Amino acid sequence: MAAASFQIASAPKPDKLRALGIMALNGMFDEMDGVSVLRQAVTELLVDDVAIVSSFGADSSVLLHMVSQVDPSLPVYFLETGKHFPETLAYVETLKQHLGLTNVIALTPDAKDIVRFDPAGDLWETDPDSCCHIRKTEPLDAVVTNLGGWVTGRKRYQTKERGVLPHFELTSDDRIKVNPLAYFSDADVTAYKLKYGLPEHPLYNMGYKSIGCAPCTSVVAEGEDPRAGRWRGLNKKECGIHFDFNGAIAKPMAAQELNLFKDGAFIADPFRTWAEGDDAGSVRYTHVPLKVFLEQREAFLANPHPLGLLVSPGDNVELVEKDLGRFASVAINFPGFTDGRGYSSARLLVERYGYKGELRAVGDVLQDQVPLMRRCGITAFVVKHEPTRKALIEGKLATVDIFYQPVGTTEIPVGTRPFLRRAVETV
Ligand code: SF4
């Protein structure tokens, strides 16, 4: 049976029509085989606008074989987290050769993120969600941001959470996730591998039924959920790139807003704000208000996780001078356009106390303020104001060329200081 053609008009946000379109697609392809679903996705629904994501794990050969049938030059993205078993890296090469895949692309984490958040390489142990975030979600986000969707190898039988996985899902950021193997059973996977003589992952016959990063993968006992060996002992089932699926067909995901502007782009923010009830000894990736930090200083200093500090107008940053090295990020709160106290705090932190971590502006951050904030050492901005976001993305912010109060020792354009102007005028 030929795959039906079904185009969905693009829209800036998920809407009822688009969600209905996805539901209709699921109805049409409910009975279809995986190759037809994949072919529909890459030749009709998302032409030149889709990526295949593969873990090159225990079952990956099935989806990759389908890719080779449809088009071996399709881009296949492999999340090279830096934490894989050597056997997995060897298996990538084996499958490339065997299936003739010509466009396998390794996505690696941002080196700056690793230095900043996981310098010792043990974040998987203390904070696996954040580890997956910087090693998987962020690198993949950078690719799929420019695409209409991507193809996964997930299957219903793998976990309870995936029990009603559909062929097509709509995410809240208006992308389509395609799951050609959604209806495959464990037996279907085995039969498919046998039928096409696909090479097995070297660890599969050693009891690894679902294979991800080495530190987070263990052998699965007979009768266990195949993914039971992933993040064993932790209440974690997914790596973050599939969080959006919660059981309903085509259920939009709760997409993380990209509000943090840093290094020239809006990125997902690993930090959150302090909430009542948070525990000083175990909270992580949280901007702790300066007052709260001082009240529970010992507990925060004993906390092993990355932390940030929130400085608000009226806070005395001198009180945390000795502890500044503890914070991976300091957020300066600018509650209103007319409140300039944040500029002074930023300058004190950078110039007097030598703070070297991320310094970000939060609150009422508007485009006219950004150049002034930058002069004070602020390098990151949490921005919701749409015109400001646009100006940042397009690099259309004003620069400050003339000023009365130079900042630091480097920013002193000749002839712009008042006494120099007077000197010029009297000549
Ligand atoms: S699976 Fe484990 S090691 Fe791999 S990115 Fe996630 S937490 Fe880190």
CSV table of C-alpha atoms and ligand atoms in Angstrom, one decimal:
chain,number,residue,atom,x,y,z
A,1,MET,CA,0.0,0.0,0.0
A,2,ALA,CA,1.4,3.4,-1.0
A,3,ALA,CA,2.0,5.9,1.7
A,4,ALA,CA,-0.6,8.7,1.7
A,5,SER,CA,0.6,12.2,1.1
A,6,PHE,CA,-0.3,14.5,4.0
A,7,GLN,CA,1.1,17.9,4.4
A,8,ILE,CA,0.6,20.0,7.5
A,9,ALA,CA,0.8,23.7,7.1
A,10,SER,CA,3.4,25.3,9.3
A,11,ALA,CA,2.2,27.6,12.1
A,12,PRO,CA,4.2,29.5,14.6
A,13,LYS,CA,2.6,27.7,17.6
A,14,PRO,CA,0.9,24.3,18.0
A,15,ASP,CA,-2.8,24.8,17.5
A,16,LYS,CA,-5.8,22.6,17.4
A,17,LEU,CA,-5.6,22.2,13.6
A,18,ARG,CA,-2.1,21.0,13.7
A,19,ALA,CA,-2.7,18.7,16.6
A,20,LEU,CA,-5.7,17.3,14.7
A,21,GLY,CA,-3.5,16.8,11.7
A,22,ILE,CA,-1.1,14.7,13.8
A,23,MET,CA,-4.0,12.7,15.2
A,24,ALA,CA,-5.2,12.0,11.7
A,25,LEU,CA,-1.7,10.9,10.6
A,26,ASN,CA,-1.6,8.5,13.5
A,27,GLY,CA,-5.0,7.1,12.4
A,28,MET,CA,-3.8,6.7,8.8
A,29,PHE,CA,-0.5,5.1,9.8
A,30,ASP,CA,-1.8,3.0,12.7
A,31,GLU,CA,-1.5,-0.2,10.8
A,32,MET,CA,1.5,0.7,8.7
A,33,ASP,CA,4.9,-0.8,9.0
A,34,GLY,CA,7.9,1.1,10.3
A,35,VAL,CA,9.5,1.7,6.9
A,36,SER,CA,6.3,3.3,5.6
A,37,VAL,CA,6.1,5.6,8.6
A,38,LEU,CA,9.7,6.6,8.1
A,39,ARG,CA,9.3,7.1,4.4
A,40,GLN,CA,6.2,9.2,5.0
A,41,ALA,CA,8.1,11.4,7.4
A,42,VAL,CA,11.2,12.0,5.2
A,43,THR,CA,9.6,12.2,1.8
A,44,GLU,CA,6.2,13.8,2.5
A,45,LEU,CA,5.8,15.3,5.9
A,46,LEU,CA,9.2,16.8,6.7
A,47,VAL,CA,11.2,16.8,3.4
A,48,ASP,CA,14.8,17.9,4.1
A,49,ASP,CA,13.6,19.1,7.4
A,50,VAL,CA,14.1,16.1,9.7
A,51,ALA,CA,16.9,14.4,11.6
A,52,ILE,CA,17.3,10.8,12.7
A,53,VAL,CA,18.6,10.4,16.2
A,54,SER,CA,20.2,7.2,17.2
A,55,SER,CA,21.9,6.0,20.3
A,56,PHE,CA,23.6,3.1,18.5
A,57,GLY,CA,22.4,1.0,21.3
A,58,ALA,CA,21.0,-2.5,21.5
A,59,ASP,CA,18.1,-2.1,19.1
A,60,SER,CA,19.4,0.8,17.0
A,61,SER,CA,20.2,-1.5,14.0
A,62,VAL,CA,16.5,-1.8,13.2
A,63,LEU,CA,15.8,1.8,12.7
A,64,LEU,CA,19.1,2.4,11.0
A,65,HIS,CA,18.4,-0.5,8.6
A,66,MET,CA,15.1,1.2,7.7
A,67,VAL,CA,17.0,4.5,7.1
A,68,SER,CA,19.4,2.6,4.7
A,69,GLN,CA,16.3,1.3,2.9
A,70,VAL,CA,14.7,4.8,2.5
A,71,ASP,CA,17.9,6.9,1.9
A,72,PRO,CA,21.3,6.0,3.3
A,73,SER,CA,22.4,9.6,3.0
A,74,LEU,CA,19.9,10.9,5.5
A,75,PRO,CA,21.5,12.7,8.4
A,76,VAL,CA,21.8,10.4,11.4
A,77,TYR,CA,22.8,12.1,14.6
A,78,PHE,CA,24.6,10.2,17.3
A,79,LEU,CA,24.8,11.9,20.7
A,80,GLU,CA,28.5,11.4,21.5
A,81,THR,CA,28.2,12.3,25.2
A,82,GLY,CA,31.8,11.4,26.0
A,83,LYS,CA,30.5,8.7,28.4
A,84,HIS,CA,29.8,5.8,26.0
A,85,PHE,CA,31.2,2.3,26.3
A,86,PRO,CA,34.1,1.8,23.9
A,87,GLU,CA,32.0,-1.1,22.4
A,88,THR,CA,29.3,1.4,21.5
A,89,LEU,CA,31.8,3.6,19.6
A,90,ALA,CA,33.0,0.6,17.8
A,91,TYR,CA,29.4,-0.4,17.0
A,92,VAL,CA,28.9,3.0,15.3
A,93,GLU,CA,31.6,2.2,12.8
A,94,THR,CA,30.3,-1.4,12.4
A,95,LEU,CA,26.8,-0.2,11.5
A,96,LYS,CA,28.0,2.6,9.3
A,97,GLN,CA,29.9,0.1,7.2
A,98,HIS,CA,27.3,-2.7,7.3
A,99,LEU,CA,24.4,-0.4,6.3
A,100,GLY,CA,26.2,2.0,4.0
A,101,LEU,CA,25.2,5.0,6.0
A,102,THR,CA,27.0,8.0,4.6
A,103,ASN,CA,25.9,10.8,6.9
A,104,VAL,CA,26.4,9.9,10.5
A,105,ILE,CA,27.1,13.0,12.6
A,106,ALA,CA,28.4,12.9,16.2
A,107,LEU,CA,27.0,15.6,18.4
A,108,THR,CA,29.3,16.5,21.3
A,109,PRO,CA,28.6,18.6,24.3
A,110,ASP,CA,29.7,22.2,24.5
A,111,ALA,CA,33.2,22.2,25.9
A,112,LYS,CA,32.4,25.3,28.0
A,113,ASP,CA,29.4,23.6,29.6
A,114,ILE,CA,31.6,20.6,30.5
A,115,VAL,CA,34.2,22.9,32.1
A,116,ARG,CA,31.6,24.9,33.9
A,117,PHE,CA,29.2,22.2,35.1
A,118,ASP,CA,31.1,18.9,35.0
A,119,PRO,CA,34.8,19.6,35.3
A,120,ALA,CA,35.4,16.3,37.2
A,121,GLY,CA,33.2,14.2,34.9
A,122,ASP,CA,31.1,12.9,37.7
A,123,LEU,CA,27.9,15.0,37.2
A,124,TRP,CA,26.1,11.8,36.2
A,125,GLU,CA,26.5,10.7,39.8
A,126,THR,CA,25.4,13.8,41.6
A,127,ASP,CA,22.9,15.2,39.1
A,128,PRO,CA,22.1,13.0,36.2
A,129,ASP,CA,19.3,15.2,34.9
A,130,SER,CA,21.8,18.1,34.5
A,131,CYS,CA,24.4,15.7,33.0
A,132,CYS,CA,21.9,14.6,30.4
A,133,HIS,CA,20.9,18.2,29.8
A,134,ILE,CA,24.4,19.4,28.9
A,135,ARG,CA,25.5,16.1,27.1
A,136,LYS,CA,22.3,15.3,25.2
A,137,THR,CA,19.5,17.8,25.3
A,138,GLU,CA,21.6,20.9,24.6
A,139,PRO,CA,23.6,19.4,21.7
A,140,LEU,CA,20.4,18.0,20.1
A,141,ASP,CA,18.5,21.2,20.6
A,142,ALA,CA,21.1,23.1,18.7
A,143,VAL,CA,20.4,20.8,15.7
A,144,VAL,CA,16.6,20.4,15.9
A,145,THR,CA,16.0,24.1,16.4
A,146,ASN,CA,16.5,24.4,12.7
A,147,LEU,CA,14.4,21.4,11.8
A,148,GLY,CA,10.7,20.6,11.7
A,149,GLY,CA,11.1,17.3,13.5
A,150,TRP,CA,13.2,14.2,14.2
A,151,VAL,CA,12.9,10.5,14.2
A,152,THR,CA,13.4,8.3,17.2
A,153,GLY,CA,13.8,4.6,17.8
A,154,ARG,CA,11.5,4.4,20.8
A,155,LYS,CA,9.0,1.6,21.3
A,156,ARG,CA,5.9,1.0,23.3
A,157,TYR,CA,7.1,-2.1,25.0
A,158,GLN,CA,10.2,-0.6,26.5
A,159,THR,CA,8.6,1.1,29.5
A,160,LYS,CA,5.3,1.7,31.1
A,161,GLU,CA,5.7,5.4,30.3
A,162,ARG,CA,6.1,4.6,26.6
A,163,GLY,CA,3.1,2.2,26.6
A,164,VAL,CA,0.9,4.3,24.3
A,165,LEU,CA,3.5,5.9,22.2
A,166,PRO,CA,2.1,7.0,18.8
A,167,HIS,CA,3.9,7.0,15.4
A,168,PHE,CA,3.7,10.8,15.2
A,169,GLU,CA,3.9,13.3,18.1
A,170,LEU,CA,3.5,17.1,18.1
A,171,THR,CA,5.7,19.0,20.5
A,172,SER,CA,4.7,22.4,22.0
A,173,ASP,CA,7.5,24.1,20.0
A,174,ASP,CA,5.7,23.0,16.9
A,175,ARG,CA,8.0,20.1,15.9
A,176,ILE,CA,7.0,16.5,15.0
A,177,LYS,CA,8.6,13.5,16.5
A,178,VAL,CA,8.3,10.4,14.4
A,179,ASN,CA,8.5,6.9,16.0
A,180,PRO,CA,8.5,4.3,13.3
A,181,LEU,CA,9.1,1.5,15.8
A,182,ALA,CA,6.4,2.5,18.2
A,183,TYR,CA,4.5,-0.7,17.7
A,184,PHE,CA,7.4,-3.1,17.6
A,185,SER,CA,7.5,-5.7,20.3
A,186,ASP,CA,10.7,-7.3,21.7
A,187,ALA,CA,10.0,-10.3,19.4
A,188,ASP,CA,9.5,-8.0,16.4
A,189,VAL,CA,12.9,-6.4,17.0
A,190,THR,CA,14.6,-9.8,17.3
A,191,ALA,CA,12.8,-11.1,14.2
A,192,TYR,CA,13.8,-8.0,12.2
A,193,LYS,CA,17.4,-8.3,13.2
A,194,LEU,CA,17.5,-12.0,12.2
A,195,LYS,CA,15.6,-11.4,8.9
A,196,TYR,CA,18.1,-8.8,7.7
A,197,GLY,CA,21.2,-10.3,9.4
A,198,LEU,CA,22.0,-7.2,11.4
A,199,PRO,CA,25.1,-7.0,13.6
A,200,GLU,CA,24.4,-7.2,17.3
A,201,HIS,CA,25.8,-4.6,19.8
A,202,PRO,CA,28.8,-6.3,21.4
A,203,LEU,CA,27.3,-5.9,24.8
A,204,TYR,CA,23.8,-7.2,24.1
A,205,ASN,CA,24.6,-10.8,24.6
A,206,MET,CA,26.3,-9.9,27.9
A,207,GLY,CA,22.9,-8.9,29.4
A,208,TYR,CA,22.7,-5.3,28.4
A,209,LYS,CA,19.2,-5.0,26.9
A,210,SER,CA,19.2,-1.2,26.6
A,211,ILE,CA,22.5,0.6,26.2
A,212,GLY,CA,23.2,4.2,26.9
A,213,CYS,CA,26.2,5.9,28.6
A,214,ALA,CA,28.5,3.5,30.5
A,215,PRO,CA,28.1,5.0,34.0
A,216,CYS,CA,24.3,4.9,33.7
A,217,THR,CA,23.8,1.4,32.2
A,218,SER,CA,23.7,-1.9,33.9
A,219,VAL,CA,22.9,-5.5,33.0
A,220,VAL,CA,19.2,-6.4,33.0
A,221,ALA,CA,18.0,-9.6,34.8
A,222,GLU,CA,15.7,-12.1,33.1
A,223,GLY,CA,12.1,-10.8,33.1
A,224,GLU,CA,13.0,-7.2,33.9
A,225,ASP,CA,11.9,-4.2,32.0
A,226,PRO,CA,14.5,-3.9,29.2
A,227,ARG,CA,15.3,-0.3,30.3
A,228,ALA,CA,15.5,-1.3,34.0
A,229,GLY,CA,19.3,-1.2,33.6
A,230,ARG,CA,19.3,2.5,32.8
A,231,TRP,CA,19.8,4.9,35.7
A,232,ARG,CA,19.2,1.9,38.0
A,233,GLY,CA,18.1,3.0,41.5
A,234,LEU,CA,17.2,6.4,40.4
A,235,ASN,CA,13.7,7.8,39.7
A,236,LYS,CA,14.8,8.6,36.2
A,237,LYS,CA,13.5,6.9,33.0
A,238,GLU,CA,14.3,9.3,30.2
A,239,CYS,CA,17.3,11.4,29.3
A,240,GLY,CA,15.4,14.6,28.8
A,241,ILE,CA,15.2,14.6,25.0
A,242,HIS,CA,11.9,12.6,25.2
A,243,PHE,CA,10.4,14.2,28.4
A,244,ASP,CA,7.5,15.5,26.5
A,245,PHE,CA,5.7,12.3,26.0
A,246,ASN,CA,3.4,11.6,28.9
A,247,GLY,CA,0.9,9.1,27.7
A,248,ALA,CA,-1.5,11.0,25.5
A,249,ILE,CA,-1.5,10.8,21.8
A,250,ALA,CA,0.3,13.8,20.3
A,251,LYS,CA,0.5,15.5,23.7
A,252,PRO,CA,2.4,18.7,23.4
A,253,MET,CA,5.5,18.9,25.6
A,254,ALA,CA,6.1,21.5,28.3
A,255,ALA,CA,9.0,23.0,26.3
A,256,GLN,CA,11.6,24.8,28.2
A,257,GLU,CA,11.7,28.4,27.3
A,258,LEU,CA,15.0,29.6,26.0
A,259,ASN,CA,15.2,32.9,27.9
A,260,LEU,CA,18.9,33.0,28.7
A,261,PHE,CA,21.0,35.0,26.2
A,262,LYS,CA,24.6,34.0,26.5
A,263,ASP,CA,27.5,33.8,24.1
A,264,GLY,CA,25.4,35.2,21.3
A,265,ALA,CA,22.4,32.9,21.5
A,266,PHE,CA,19.3,32.1,23.5
A,267,ILE,CA,19.9,28.8,25.3
A,268,ALA,CA,18.1,26.6,27.8
A,269,ASP,CA,18.8,27.8,31.3
A,270,PRO,CA,20.1,25.1,33.7
A,271,PHE,CA,19.4,27.3,36.7
A,272,ARG,CA,16.1,27.9,38.5
A,273,THR,CA,15.0,30.3,41.2
A,274,TRP,CA,14.9,29.5,44.8
A,275,ALA,CA,11.5,28.3,46.1
A,276,GLU,CA,10.1,28.1,49.5
A,277,GLY,CA,10.7,24.7,50.9
A,278,ASP,CA,14.0,24.1,49.1
A,279,ASP,CA,16.6,22.4,51.1
A,280,ALA,CA,19.9,24.3,51.4
A,281,GLY,CA,21.9,21.0,51.7
A,282,SER,CA,20.6,19.4,48.5
A,283,VAL,CA,19.3,22.0,46.1
A,284,ARG,CA,21.1,22.3,42.8
A,285,TYR,CA,21.4,24.7,39.9
A,286,THR,CA,19.4,27.3,41.9
A,287,HIS,CA,20.0,31.0,42.4
A,288,VAL,CA,19.9,31.4,46.1
A,289,PRO,CA,18.9,34.9,47.4
A,290,LEU,CA,21.8,36.5,49.2
A,291,LYS,CA,19.8,36.8,52.4
A,292,VAL,CA,18.8,33.1,52.4
A,293,PHE,CA,22.4,32.1,51.7
A,294,LEU,CA,23.7,34.1,54.7
A,295,GLU,CA,21.0,32.5,56.9
A,296,GLN,CA,22.0,29.0,56.0
A,297,ARG,CA,25.6,29.6,54.9
A,298,GLU,CA,27.1,26.4,56.4
A,299,ALA,CA,24.5,24.1,54.8
A,300,PHE,CA,25.0,25.8,51.4
A,301,LEU,CA,28.7,25.5,51.6
A,302,ALA,CA,28.4,21.8,52.4
A,303,ASN,CA,26.0,21.3,49.5
A,304,PRO,CA,28.0,19.4,46.7
A,305,HIS,CA,25.9,20.7,43.8
A,306,PRO,CA,26.4,23.7,41.5
A,307,LEU,CA,24.7,26.8,42.9
A,308,GLY,CA,24.1,30.4,42.0
A,309,LEU,CA,23.5,33.6,44.0
A,310,LEU,CA,20.7,36.1,43.5
A,311,VAL,CA,21.7,39.7,44.4
A,312,SER,CA,18.8,42.2,44.7
A,313,PRO,CA,18.8,45.9,45.3
A,314,GLY,CA,19.9,46.7,48.8
A,315,ASP,CA,21.9,43.5,49.2
A,316,ASN,CA,25.5,44.0,50.4
A,317,VAL,CA,27.7,41.9,48.2
A,318,GLU,CA,30.6,42.5,50.5
A,319,LEU,CA,29.0,40.0,52.9
A,320,VAL,CA,29.6,37.1,50.5
A,321,GLU,CA,33.0,38.2,49.2
A,322,LYS,CA,34.8,35.1,50.6
A,323,ASP,CA,32.2,32.7,49.3
A,324,LEU,CA,31.9,34.0,45.7
A,325,GLY,CA,34.0,31.2,44.4
A,326,ARG,CA,31.2,28.9,45.5
A,327,PHE,CA,28.8,30.2,42.8
A,328,ALA,CA,28.9,29.1,39.2
A,329,SER,CA,26.5,32.0,38.4
A,330,VAL,CA,25.5,35.3,40.1
A,331,ALA,CA,22.2,36.8,39.0
A,332,ILE,CA,21.7,40.5,39.5
A,333,ASN,CA,18.1,41.5,39.9
A,334,PHE,CA,17.0,44.6,38.0
A,335,PRO,CA,13.4,45.0,39.2
A,336,GLY,CA,12.7,48.1,37.3
A,337,PHE,CA,14.1,50.3,34.6
A,338,THR,CA,14.8,53.2,37.0
A,339,ASP,CA,16.6,51.1,39.6
A,340,GLY,CA,20.3,51.3,38.8
A,341,ARG,CA,21.7,49.7,42.0
A,342,GLY,CA,22.3,46.4,40.1
A,343,TYR,CA,25.0,48.2,38.0
A,344,SER,CA,26.9,49.0,41.2
A,345,SER,CA,26.6,45.5,42.5
A,346,ALA,CA,27.9,44.1,39.2
A,347,ARG,CA,30.9,46.4,39.2
A,348,LEU,CA,31.8,45.6,42.8
A,349,LEU,CA,31.6,41.9,42.1
A,350,VAL,CA,33.8,42.1,39.1
A,351,GLU,CA,36.2,44.9,39.8
A,352,ARG,CA,36.6,44.8,43.6
A,353,TYR,CA,36.0,41.2,44.5
A,354,GLY,CA,37.3,39.6,41.3
A,355,TYR,CA,34.3,37.4,40.6
A,356,LYS,CA,35.0,35.3,37.5
A,357,GLY,CA,31.9,33.1,37.0
A,358,GLU,CA,28.8,33.9,35.0
A,359,LEU,CA,27.3,37.2,35.8
A,360,ARG,CA,23.7,37.6,34.5
A,361,ALA,CA,21.0,40.2,34.6
A,362,VAL,CA,17.5,39.1,35.6
A,363,GLY,CA,14.3,41.0,36.1
A,364,ASP,CA,13.3,44.0,33.9
A,365,VAL,CA,16.0,43.6,31.3
A,366,LEU,CA,15.4,46.0,28.3
A,367,GLN,CA,17.5,46.6,25.3
A,368,ASP,CA,18.6,50.1,26.3
A,369,GLN,CA,20.1,48.7,29.5
A,370,VAL,CA,22.0,45.8,27.9
A,371,PRO,CA,25.0,47.9,26.7
A,372,LEU,CA,25.3,49.5,30.1
A,373,MET,CA,25.1,46.1,31.8
A,374,ARG,CA,27.8,44.8,29.6
A,375,ARG,CA,30.0,47.7,30.6
A,376,CYS,CA,29.6,46.6,34.2
A,377,GLY,CA,30.8,43.0,33.5
A,378,ILE,CA,27.4,41.3,32.9
A,379,THR,CA,27.7,38.7,30.3
A,380,ALA,CA,24.4,36.9,30.3
A,381,PHE,CA,20.8,38.1,30.2
A,382,VAL,CA,17.5,36.5,31.1
A,383,VAL,CA,15.1,38.3,28.7
A,384,LYS,CA,11.4,37.9,28.0
A,385,HIS,CA,10.8,41.3,26.5
A,386,GLU,CA,10.3,40.5,22.8
A,387,PRO,CA,11.9,43.6,21.2
A,388,THR,CA,14.9,43.1,23.4
A,389,ARG,CA,15.1,39.5,22.4
A,390,LYS,CA,15.0,40.4,18.8
A,391,ALA,CA,17.7,43.1,19.2
A,392,LEU,CA,20.0,40.7,20.9
A,393,ILE,CA,19.5,38.0,18.3
A,394,GLU,CA,20.1,40.4,15.5
A,395,GLY,CA,23.0,42.1,17.2
A,396,LYS,CA,21.3,45.5,16.9
A,397,LEU,CA,22.0,47.0,20.3
A,398,ALA,CA,23.4,50.5,20.7
A,399,THR,CA,27.0,50.8,21.9
A,400,VAL,CA,28.1,53.2,24.5
A,401,ASP,CA,30.8,55.5,23.0
A,402,ILE,CA,30.7,58.5,25.2
A,403,PHE,CA,30.4,58.5,29.0
A,404,TYR,CA,31.2,60.4,32.1
A,405,GLN,CA,32.3,57.5,34.2
A,406,PRO,CA,34.7,55.1,32.6
A,407,VAL,CA,34.4,51.5,33.8
A,408,GLY,CA,37.5,49.7,35.1
A,409,THR,CA,40.9,50.6,33.7
A,410,THR,CA,40.5,49.5,30.1
A,411,GLU,CA,37.5,51.5,28.9
A,412,ILE,CA,38.8,55.1,28.6
A,413,PRO,CA,38.4,56.4,25.1
A,414,VAL,CA,40.8,59.4,24.5
A,415,GLY,CA,39.1,62.7,24.7
A,416,THR,CA,35.8,61.6,26.2
A,417,ARG,CA,36.5,62.2,29.8
A,418,PRO,CA,35.3,65.6,31.1
A,419,PHE,CA,38.7,66.9,32.1
A,420,LEU,CA,40.1,66.0,28.7
A,421,ARG,CA,37.3,67.7,27.0
A,422,ARG,CA,38.0,70.8,29.0
A,423,ALA,CA,41.6,70.5,28.1
A,424,VAL,CA,40.7,70.3,24.4
A,425,GLU,CA,38.3,73.2,24.7
A,426,THR,CA,41.0,75.5,26.3
A,427,VAL,CA,43.6,74.8,23.6
B,1,SF4,S1,23.1,8.9,30.5
B,1,SF4,FE1,24.4,9.3,32.4
B,1,SF4,S2,26.4,9.8,31.7
B,1,SF4,FE2,25.0,9.9,29.9
B,1,SF4,S3,24.5,12.1,29.8
B,1,SF4,FE3,22.9,11.1,31.0
B,1,SF4,S4,23.6,11.1,33.2
B,1,SF4,FE4,25.3,11.7,31.9
